[in-house]
Coordinates of C-alpha atoms and ligand atoms in Angstrom, one line a residue:
M1 CA 0.4 -0.2 -0.3
T2 CA 1.3 3.5 -0.5
T3 CA 1.2 5.7 2.1
T4 CA 2.0 9.7 2.4
D5 CA 5.4 8.4 3.6
D6 CA 6.0 6.6 0.7
M7 CA 4.9 9.3 -1.6
Q8 CA 7.7 12.0 0.9
A9 CA 10.1 9.6 0.0
D10 CA 9.8 10.5 -3.8
I11 CA 10.7 14.1 -3.3
G12 CA 14.0 15.5 -3.7
E13 CA 13.5 19.2 -2.3
I14 CA 10.7 21.0 -0.4
L15 CA 10.6 24.3 -2.5
L16 CA 7.5 25.6 -0.3
T17 CA 6.6 24.5 3.4
E18 CA 2.9 24.0 4.7
G19 CA 3.0 27.1 7.1
Q20 CA 4.7 29.1 3.8
I21 CA 1.8 28.2 1.7
Q22 CA -0.9 28.8 4.5
A23 CA 0.8 31.9 5.6
R24 CA 0.9 33.3 1.7
V25 CA -2.5 32.2 0.9
A26 CA -3.9 34.1 4.2
E27 CA -1.8 37.0 2.8
L28 CA -3.7 36.7 -0.6
G29 CA -7.3 36.0 0.9
A30 CA -6.8 39.7 2.8
Q31 CA -5.7 41.4 -0.2
V32 CA -8.7 40.1 -2.1
S33 CA -11.2 41.2 0.8
A34 CA -9.8 44.5 0.5
D35 CA -9.8 44.8 -3.3
Y36 CA -13.3 43.3 -3.7
A37 CA -15.1 44.9 -0.9
G38 CA -19.0 45.5 -1.8
R39 CA -18.7 43.8 -4.9
K40 CA -20.1 40.3 -6.4
L41 CA -17.5 38.1 -6.3
T42 CA -17.0 34.7 -7.6
L43 CA -14.4 32.6 -7.5
V44 CA -13.9 29.9 -10.5
S45 CA -11.5 27.2 -9.7
V46 CA -9.7 24.9 -12.1
L47 CA -9.9 21.2 -11.1
K48 CA -8.3 19.6 -9.9
G49 CA -5.1 20.9 -8.9
S50 CA -6.6 24.0 -7.6
L51 CA -8.6 22.3 -5.3
P52 CA -6.7 22.5 -2.1
F53 CA -5.8 26.5 -2.9
M54 CA -9.5 27.3 -3.8
A55 CA -10.8 25.7 -0.4
D56 CA -8.1 27.5 1.6
L57 CA -8.6 30.8 -0.1
M58 CA -12.0 31.1 -0.1
R59 CA -11.8 30.6 3.7
S60 CA -9.6 33.3 3.9
I61 CA -12.0 35.6 2.3
T62 CA -14.1 38.0 4.1
L63 CA -16.4 39.1 1.4
P64 CA -19.9 36.9 0.8
L65 CA -18.8 35.3 -2.6
R66 CA -19.7 32.5 -4.9
I67 CA -17.7 29.5 -6.3
D68 CA -17.8 27.7 -9.8
L69 CA -15.6 24.9 -10.9
M70 CA -14.4 23.9 -14.4
E71 CA -12.1 21.5 -15.4
V72 CA -10.2 21.5 -18.3
S73 CA -7.2 19.2 -19.4
S74 CA -3.7 20.3 -21.1
Y75 CA -1.5 17.5 -20.2
G76 CA -1.9 14.2 -21.3
G77 CA -1.8 11.3 -18.7
A78 CA 1.8 11.1 -16.8
T79 CA 3.7 13.8 -18.7
T80 CA 5.6 16.8 -17.7
E81 CA 5.2 18.7 -20.9
S82 CA 2.3 20.6 -21.9
S83 CA 0.6 19.6 -25.1
G84 CA -0.6 23.2 -25.9
L85 CA -4.3 21.8 -26.4
V86 CA -7.0 22.6 -24.0
R87 CA -10.3 20.6 -23.5
I88 CA -13.0 21.5 -21.5
L89 CA -14.1 18.2 -19.3
K90 CA -16.5 20.3 -17.2
D91 CA -18.2 23.8 -17.5
L92 CA -19.5 26.5 -15.4
S93 CA -22.5 25.4 -13.3
S94 CA -24.1 29.1 -13.3
S95 CA -24.0 32.4 -15.4
I96 CA -21.0 34.7 -14.5
E97 CA -22.7 37.7 -16.8
G98 CA -22.4 40.9 -14.7
E99 CA -20.1 39.1 -12.0
D100 CA -16.8 39.9 -10.8
V101 CA -15.2 36.7 -11.7
L102 CA -11.4 35.7 -10.1
I103 CA -10.1 32.7 -11.1
C104 CA -8.0 30.4 -8.7
E105 CA -5.4 28.4 -10.7
D106 CA -3.0 26.0 -9.1
I107 CA 0.3 27.2 -11.4
I108 CA 0.6 28.9 -14.6
D109 CA 3.5 27.4 -16.9
T110 CA 3.3 28.1 -20.4
G111 CA 0.4 30.1 -19.9
L112 CA -1.7 28.1 -22.5
T113 CA -4.5 27.2 -20.2
L114 CA -5.2 30.1 -18.8
N115 CA -5.0 31.9 -22.2
Y116 CA -7.9 29.5 -23.5
L117 CA -9.8 30.1 -20.3
V118 CA -9.8 33.9 -20.2
R119 CA -11.1 34.4 -23.8
Y120 CA -13.6 31.6 -22.8
L121 CA -14.6 33.3 -19.9
G122 CA -14.7 36.8 -20.7
G123 CA -16.8 35.8 -23.9
K124 CA -19.6 35.0 -20.9
K125 CA -19.7 39.0 -20.1
P126 CA -18.4 39.1 -16.6
H127 CA -18.2 42.5 -15.0
S128 CA -14.7 41.9 -14.3
L129 CA -12.1 39.1 -14.7
R130 CA -8.9 38.6 -12.7
I131 CA -6.7 35.9 -12.5
C132 CA -4.9 34.4 -8.9
T133 CA -2.5 31.9 -9.4
L134 CA -0.6 29.8 -6.3
L135 CA 2.3 29.3 -8.4
D136 CA 4.0 31.1 -11.4
K137 CA 6.6 29.5 -13.3
P138 CA 7.7 32.5 -15.9
A139 CA 10.7 30.7 -17.4
R140 CA 8.6 28.9 -19.6
R141 CA 5.6 31.4 -20.8
L142 CA 4.8 31.2 -24.4
V143 CA 1.8 33.9 -24.2
E144 CA 1.5 37.0 -22.2
I145 CA -1.1 36.8 -19.0
P146 CA -2.2 39.5 -16.9
V147 CA -1.8 38.2 -13.4
D148 CA -3.4 39.7 -11.0
Y149 CA -2.6 38.2 -7.6
T150 CA 0.4 35.4 -7.4
G151 CA 1.3 33.1 -4.2
F152 CA 5.0 32.4 -5.1
T153 CA 6.8 32.6 -8.4
I154 CA 9.1 29.7 -8.6
P155 CA 12.0 28.3 -11.0
D156 CA 11.5 25.7 -13.5
Q157 CA 10.8 22.7 -12.1
F158 CA 8.0 20.1 -12.4
V159 CA 6.4 20.2 -9.0
V160 CA 4.1 18.6 -7.2
G161 CA 1.9 18.7 -3.9
Y162 CA -0.7 20.7 -2.4
G163 CA -3.0 19.6 -5.3
L164 CA -0.4 19.4 -7.7
D165 CA 0.0 15.9 -9.2
Y166 CA 2.0 13.6 -11.5
G167 CA 0.1 10.7 -12.9
E168 CA -2.7 11.6 -10.6
H169 CA -0.6 11.1 -7.4
Y170 CA 1.0 13.5 -4.6
R171 CA -2.2 16.0 -5.0
N172 CA -2.5 15.1 -0.9
L173 CA 0.9 16.3 0.0
R174 CA 0.3 19.4 2.0
F175 CA 3.4 21.1 0.7
V176 CA 5.0 21.7 -2.7
G177 CA 7.9 19.9 -3.9
V178 CA 10.1 18.7 -6.8
L179 CA 9.8 15.1 -7.5
K180 CA 13.2 13.2 -7.6
P181 CA 14.7 12.6 -11.0
E182 CA 14.4 8.5 -10.8
V183 CA 10.3 8.9 -10.2
Y184 CA 10.1 10.0 -14.1
A185 CA 12.3 7.3 -15.3
D186 CA 10.2 4.5 -13.3
P187 CA 7.3 3.5 -15.2
G188 CA 6.1 1.9 -12.2
Ligands
5GP1 P1 0.2 25.7 -19.0 O1 -0.9 26.1 -19.7 O2 0.3 27.5 -18.3 O3 1.6 25.5 -19.5 O4 0.1 24.6 -17.4 C1 -1.1 24.9 -16.8 C2 -1.3 23.7 -16.1 O5 -0.4 22.5 -16.4 C3 -1.6 23.8 -14.7 O6 -2.6 23.7 -14.2 C4 -1.4 22.2 -14.3 O7 -1.9 21.3 -14.3 C5 0.0 21.9 -15.1 N1 1.3 22.3 -15.0 C6 2.1 23.0 -15.4 N2 3.0 23.0 -14.5 C7 3.0 21.9 -13.7 C8 4.2 21.7 -12.4 O8 5.5 22.2 -12.3 N3 3.7 20.6 -12.3 C9 2.3 20.0 -12.1 N4 2.0 18.9 -11.2 N5 1.5 20.4 -12.8 C10 1.9 21.4 -13.8

């Protein structure tokens, strides 16, 4: 049986500790609360990787808000390279017309996923549309994305944990870390 201890053994370096993440998410929540005071805030999270971030961020925002969930896929299976293709696997449940929408993303890498989402959601006539990402990896950006809130800027490394996966695993780690290279090499 694979346990979180086994998963932790696959991590070469912890990039962000649980404490660092929680402190930064609280700061982001306070900033969003101040910026959106008196407005109709809707958080749109992009499954599955953004789930822990959205859950923590929404609880650190002190305003009334709605949430909605989308699921898109840009990576095929257990790979670490973007295919550039974006597919909608789950669409919004409610209209966002006239709403102040804040997209909650786990990580921006090439920017292709968000570039698509911003155009897609912008077409639904929200009052405003902004982006909040926990992690930003600017080194590999292929399209320019106006990011309004960034948790951490990180180097060009493939990271897992706090929602981020490799082959659908590691999402439940409480920290963000870099996998040991041998994990990619081992198909089992
Ligand atoms: P982009 O379209 O910006 O290249 O990639 C966005 C998506 O790719 C993210 O939402 C995430 O699912 C995945 N991704 C990009 N970089 C990483 C990474 O370092 N680790 C993991 N686990 N997923 C990543």
